[in-house]
Coordinates of C-alpha atoms in Angstrom, one line a residue:
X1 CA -5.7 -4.9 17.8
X2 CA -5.2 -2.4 14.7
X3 CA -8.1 -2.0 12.2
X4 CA -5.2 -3.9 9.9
X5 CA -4.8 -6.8 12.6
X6 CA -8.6 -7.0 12.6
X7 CA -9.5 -6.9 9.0
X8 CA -6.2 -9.7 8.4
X9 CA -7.8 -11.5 11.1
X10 CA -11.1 -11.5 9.8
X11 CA -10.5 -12.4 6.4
X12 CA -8.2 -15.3 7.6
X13 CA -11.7 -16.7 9.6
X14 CA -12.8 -16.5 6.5
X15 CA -10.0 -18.2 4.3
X16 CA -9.4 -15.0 2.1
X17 CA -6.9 -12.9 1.2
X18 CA -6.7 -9.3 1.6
X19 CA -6.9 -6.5 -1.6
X20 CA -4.6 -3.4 -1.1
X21 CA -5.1 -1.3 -4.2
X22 CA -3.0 2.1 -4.1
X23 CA -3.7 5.7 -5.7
X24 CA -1.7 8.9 -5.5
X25 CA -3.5 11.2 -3.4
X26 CA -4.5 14.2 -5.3
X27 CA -4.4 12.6 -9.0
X28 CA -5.9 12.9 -11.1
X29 CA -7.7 15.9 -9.3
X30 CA -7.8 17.2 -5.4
X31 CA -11.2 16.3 -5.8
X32 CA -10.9 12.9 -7.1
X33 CA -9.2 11.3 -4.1
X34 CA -12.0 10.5 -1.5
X35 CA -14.5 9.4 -4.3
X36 CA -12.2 7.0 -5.4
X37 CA -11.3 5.6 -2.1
X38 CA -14.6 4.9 -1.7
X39 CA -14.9 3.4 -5.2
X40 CA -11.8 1.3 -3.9
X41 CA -13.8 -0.3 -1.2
X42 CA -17.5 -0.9 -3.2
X43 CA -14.9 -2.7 -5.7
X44 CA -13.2 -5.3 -3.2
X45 CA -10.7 -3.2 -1.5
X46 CA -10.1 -4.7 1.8
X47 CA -7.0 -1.9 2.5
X48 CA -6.2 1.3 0.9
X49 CA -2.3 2.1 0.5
X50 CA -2.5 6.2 -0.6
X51 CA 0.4 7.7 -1.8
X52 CA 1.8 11.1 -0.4
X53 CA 3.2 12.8 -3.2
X54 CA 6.7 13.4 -3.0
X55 CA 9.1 14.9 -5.9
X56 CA 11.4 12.2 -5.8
X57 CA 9.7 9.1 -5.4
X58 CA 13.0 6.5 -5.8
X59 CA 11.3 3.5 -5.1
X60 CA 8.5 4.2 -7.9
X61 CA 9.0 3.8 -11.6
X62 CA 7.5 6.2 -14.3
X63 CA 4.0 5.3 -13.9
X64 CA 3.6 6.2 -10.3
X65 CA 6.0 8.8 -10.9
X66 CA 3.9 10.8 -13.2
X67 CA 1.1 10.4 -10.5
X68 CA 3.2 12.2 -7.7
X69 CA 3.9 15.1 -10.1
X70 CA 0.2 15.5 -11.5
X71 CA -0.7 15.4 -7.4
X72 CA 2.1 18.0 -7.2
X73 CA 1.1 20.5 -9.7
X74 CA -2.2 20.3 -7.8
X75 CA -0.3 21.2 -4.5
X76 CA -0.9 18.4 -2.9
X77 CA 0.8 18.0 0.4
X78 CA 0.9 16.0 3.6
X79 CA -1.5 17.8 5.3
X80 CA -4.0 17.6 2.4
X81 CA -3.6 13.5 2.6
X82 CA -4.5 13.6 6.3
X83 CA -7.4 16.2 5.5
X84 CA -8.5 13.6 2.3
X85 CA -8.3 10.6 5.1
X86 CA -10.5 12.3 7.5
X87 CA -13.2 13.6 5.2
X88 CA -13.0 9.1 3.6
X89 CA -13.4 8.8 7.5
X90 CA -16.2 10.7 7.7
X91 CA -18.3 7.7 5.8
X92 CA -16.1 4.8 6.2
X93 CA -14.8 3.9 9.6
X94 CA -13.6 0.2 8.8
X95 CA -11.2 0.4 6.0
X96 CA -7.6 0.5 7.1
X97 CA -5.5 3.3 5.3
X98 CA -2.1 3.0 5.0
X99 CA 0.3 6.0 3.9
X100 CA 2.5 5.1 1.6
X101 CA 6.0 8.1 0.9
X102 CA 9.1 9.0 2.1
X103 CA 10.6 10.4 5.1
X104 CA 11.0 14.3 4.0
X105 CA 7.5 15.5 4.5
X106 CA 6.9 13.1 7.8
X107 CA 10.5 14.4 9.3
X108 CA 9.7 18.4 8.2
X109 CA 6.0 18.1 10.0
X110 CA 8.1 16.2 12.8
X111 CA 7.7 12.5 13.6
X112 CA 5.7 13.2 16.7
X113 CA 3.2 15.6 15.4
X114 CA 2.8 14.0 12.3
X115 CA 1.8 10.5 14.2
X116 CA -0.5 12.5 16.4
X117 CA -2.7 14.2 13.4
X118 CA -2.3 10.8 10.9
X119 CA -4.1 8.9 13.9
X120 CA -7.0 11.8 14.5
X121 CA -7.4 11.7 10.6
X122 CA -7.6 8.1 11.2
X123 CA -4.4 6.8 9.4
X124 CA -4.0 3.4 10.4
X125 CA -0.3 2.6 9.1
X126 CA 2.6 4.1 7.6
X127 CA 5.3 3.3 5.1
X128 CA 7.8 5.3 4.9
X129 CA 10.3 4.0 1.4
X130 CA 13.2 6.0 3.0
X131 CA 13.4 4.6 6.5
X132 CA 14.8 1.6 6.8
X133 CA 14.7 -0.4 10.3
X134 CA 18.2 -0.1 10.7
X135 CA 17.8 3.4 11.0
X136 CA 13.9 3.8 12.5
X137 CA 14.8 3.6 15.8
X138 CA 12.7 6.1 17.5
X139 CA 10.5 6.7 15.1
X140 CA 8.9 3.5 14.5
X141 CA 8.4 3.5 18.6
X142 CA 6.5 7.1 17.6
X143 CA 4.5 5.5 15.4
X144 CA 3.5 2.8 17.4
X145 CA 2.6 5.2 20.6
X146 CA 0.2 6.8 18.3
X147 CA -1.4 3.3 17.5
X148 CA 0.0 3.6 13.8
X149 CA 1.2 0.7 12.4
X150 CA 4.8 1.1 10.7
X151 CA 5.3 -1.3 7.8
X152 CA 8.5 -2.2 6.1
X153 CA 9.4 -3.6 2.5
X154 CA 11.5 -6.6 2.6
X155 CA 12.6 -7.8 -1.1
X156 CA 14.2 -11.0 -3.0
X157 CA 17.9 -9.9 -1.7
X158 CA 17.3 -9.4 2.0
X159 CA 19.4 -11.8 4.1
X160 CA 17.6 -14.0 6.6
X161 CA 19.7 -11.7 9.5
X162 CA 17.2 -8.5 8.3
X163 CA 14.2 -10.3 7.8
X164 CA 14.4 -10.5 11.5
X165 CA 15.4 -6.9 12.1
X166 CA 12.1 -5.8 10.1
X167 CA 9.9 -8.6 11.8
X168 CA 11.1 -7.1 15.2
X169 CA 10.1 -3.3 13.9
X170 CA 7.0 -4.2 11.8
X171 CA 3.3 -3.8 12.5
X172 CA 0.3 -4.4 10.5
X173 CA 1.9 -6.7 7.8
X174 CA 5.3 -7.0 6.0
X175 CA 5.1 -5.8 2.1
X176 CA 7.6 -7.8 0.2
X177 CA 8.7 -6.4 -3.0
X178 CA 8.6 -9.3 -5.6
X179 CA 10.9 -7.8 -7.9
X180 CA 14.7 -6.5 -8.3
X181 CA 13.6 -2.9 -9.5
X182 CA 10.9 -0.2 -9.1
X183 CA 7.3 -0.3 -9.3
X184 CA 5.6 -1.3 -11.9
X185 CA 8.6 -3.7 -13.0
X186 CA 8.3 -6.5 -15.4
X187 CA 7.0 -10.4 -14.8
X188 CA 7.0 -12.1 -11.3
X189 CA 8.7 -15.7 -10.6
X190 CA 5.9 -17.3 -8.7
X191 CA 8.3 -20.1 -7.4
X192 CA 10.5 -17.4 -6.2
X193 CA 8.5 -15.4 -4.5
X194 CA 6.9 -18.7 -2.5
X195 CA 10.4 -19.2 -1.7
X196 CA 11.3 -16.0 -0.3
X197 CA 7.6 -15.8 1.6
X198 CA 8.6 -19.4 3.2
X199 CA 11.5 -17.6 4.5
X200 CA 10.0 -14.6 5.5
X201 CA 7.2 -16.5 7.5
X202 CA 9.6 -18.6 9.7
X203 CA 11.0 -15.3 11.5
X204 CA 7.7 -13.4 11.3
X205 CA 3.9 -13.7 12.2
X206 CA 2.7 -10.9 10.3
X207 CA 0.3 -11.2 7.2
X208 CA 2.5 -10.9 4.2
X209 CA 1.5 -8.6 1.2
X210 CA 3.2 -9.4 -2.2
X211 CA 3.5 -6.0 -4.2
X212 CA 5.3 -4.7 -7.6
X213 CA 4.2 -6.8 -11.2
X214 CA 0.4 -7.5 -10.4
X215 CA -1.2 -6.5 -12.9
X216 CA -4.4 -8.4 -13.9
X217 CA -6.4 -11.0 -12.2
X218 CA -4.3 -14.1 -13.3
X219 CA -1.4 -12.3 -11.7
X220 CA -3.4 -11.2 -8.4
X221 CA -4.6 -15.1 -8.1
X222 CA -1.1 -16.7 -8.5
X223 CA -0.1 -14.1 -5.7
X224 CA -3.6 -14.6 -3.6
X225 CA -2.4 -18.4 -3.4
X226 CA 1.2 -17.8 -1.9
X227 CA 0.2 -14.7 0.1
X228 CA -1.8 -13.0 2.1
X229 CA -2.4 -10.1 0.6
X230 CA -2.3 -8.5 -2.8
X231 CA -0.7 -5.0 -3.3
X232 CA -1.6 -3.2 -6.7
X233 CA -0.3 0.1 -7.5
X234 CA 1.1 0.8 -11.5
X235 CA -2.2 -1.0 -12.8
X236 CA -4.5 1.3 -10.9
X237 CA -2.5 4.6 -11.8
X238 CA -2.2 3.9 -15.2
X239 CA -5.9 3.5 -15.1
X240 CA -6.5 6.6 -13.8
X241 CA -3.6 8.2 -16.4
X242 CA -5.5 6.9 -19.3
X243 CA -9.1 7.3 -18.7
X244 CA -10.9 10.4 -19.5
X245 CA -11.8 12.8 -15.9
X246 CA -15.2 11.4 -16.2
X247 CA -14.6 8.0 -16.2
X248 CA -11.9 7.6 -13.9
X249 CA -13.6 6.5 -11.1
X250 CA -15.6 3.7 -13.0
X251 CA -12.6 2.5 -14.8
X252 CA -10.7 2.0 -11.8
X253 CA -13.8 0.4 -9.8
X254 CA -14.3 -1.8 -13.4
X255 CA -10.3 -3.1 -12.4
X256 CA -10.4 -3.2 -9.0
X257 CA -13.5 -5.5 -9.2
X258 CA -11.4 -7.9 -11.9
X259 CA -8.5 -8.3 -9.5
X260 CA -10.9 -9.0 -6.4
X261 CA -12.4 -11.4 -8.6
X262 CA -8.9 -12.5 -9.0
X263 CA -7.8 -12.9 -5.5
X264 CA -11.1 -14.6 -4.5
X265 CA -10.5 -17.5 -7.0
X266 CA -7.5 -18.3 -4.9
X267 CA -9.3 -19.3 -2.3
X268 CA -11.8 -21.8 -4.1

């Protein structure tokens, strides 16, 4: 079993749900990353979702935007995310990490190499926006050789008929996009998203991780009670946009301790 399948496993023994807070790598600064993976984890984090910058980030909206092209100026690449993994490995060797970009860096590196060195950085899954399941045959079977875990988004207008294409593909969990639009989009329909989750679980055993308009602790505990896991990404970056170098790190620990609180009520 993954170090996702064990830490979903562990946390259903003990009727929680799971915290997956996301960060760009390499924003604010190159230097910033690893301390505030850690900072992730002392706050709640149960799985970290890090961000490979990538100029043209479609599935992101402004906030997370921005983030890619701070990471960018610093000349961030793929490589440096692996390098930031291993040196967060070097500390913590229990948190999954999941890489969260699109295909163009993955498929210049090469889809074989880039497995191999993501899994001795210790990676633990990959999602890759631009690679549908229609069209990852091959390379999630790469990933999955490597013992990477490739994870897919499903969203309110798949069709039942693809929810079992991306159950069949999947590993680690399923992220299901709440919204019609980019990150960081507007309010979420709680009755909705039960619906579509009901739907998803009848074709799928994975853990299910709700993601795109969480953005405080109410939000994170409606979604905590429907799901089994909470993705936060806009919140979290627009922390880090906002707050002075110097306080980064405890801002973002300050918020990421609020929506654990958050996803913890669910379970009382």
């Amino acid at each position: 079993m993954s170090r996702i399948g064990q830490t979903f496993a562990a946390l259903k023994a003990q009727n929680k749900k799971a915290l997956i807070p996301f960060i760009t790598a390499g924003d604010p600064g190159r230097g910033m990353t690893v301390p505030l993976m850690h900072a992730l984890v002392e706050a709640g984090a149960d799985i970290i979702e890090l961000g490979v910058p990538f100029s043209d980030p479609m599935a992101d909206g402004p906030v997370i935007q921005r983030a890619s092209e701070r990471a960018l100026a610093n000349k961030i690449g793929l490589k440096d995310v692996l390098a930031m993994t291993a040196e967060f490995r070097k500390i913590n060797t229990t948190t999954p990490v999941v890489l969260m970009g699109y295909a163009n860096p993955v498929e210049r590196m090469g889809y074989a190499v880039f497995a191999e060195a993501a899994k001795a950085a210790g990676v633990d899954g990959v999602l890759t926006v631009d690679i549908p399941p229609e069209e990852s045959a091959g390379v999630a079977d790469v990933f999955k050789a490597a013992g990477l875990d490739p994870i897919f988004l499903l969203s309110p207008t798949t069709p039942e008929s693809r929810v079992e294409l991306v159950a069949a593909a999947a590993g680690g969990f399923i992220y299901y996009v709440s919204l019609k639009g980019v990150t960081g989009s507007a309010n979420l329909d709680m009755d909705e998203v039960a619906q579509k989750i009901a739907t998803i679980r009848r074709h799928c055993t994975l853990p299910v991780g709700v993601g795109f308009g969480i953005r405080d602790a109410a939000t994170a505990e409606a979604v905590a009670r429907i799901a089994d896991a909470v993705v936060v990404g806009s919140r979290i970056v627009n922390e880090i946009e906002t707050s002075p170098e110097s306080e980064v790190v405890s801002r973002v620990k300050t918020l990421v301790q609020d929506l654990r609180r958050g996803v913890d009520a669910a379970s009382k």
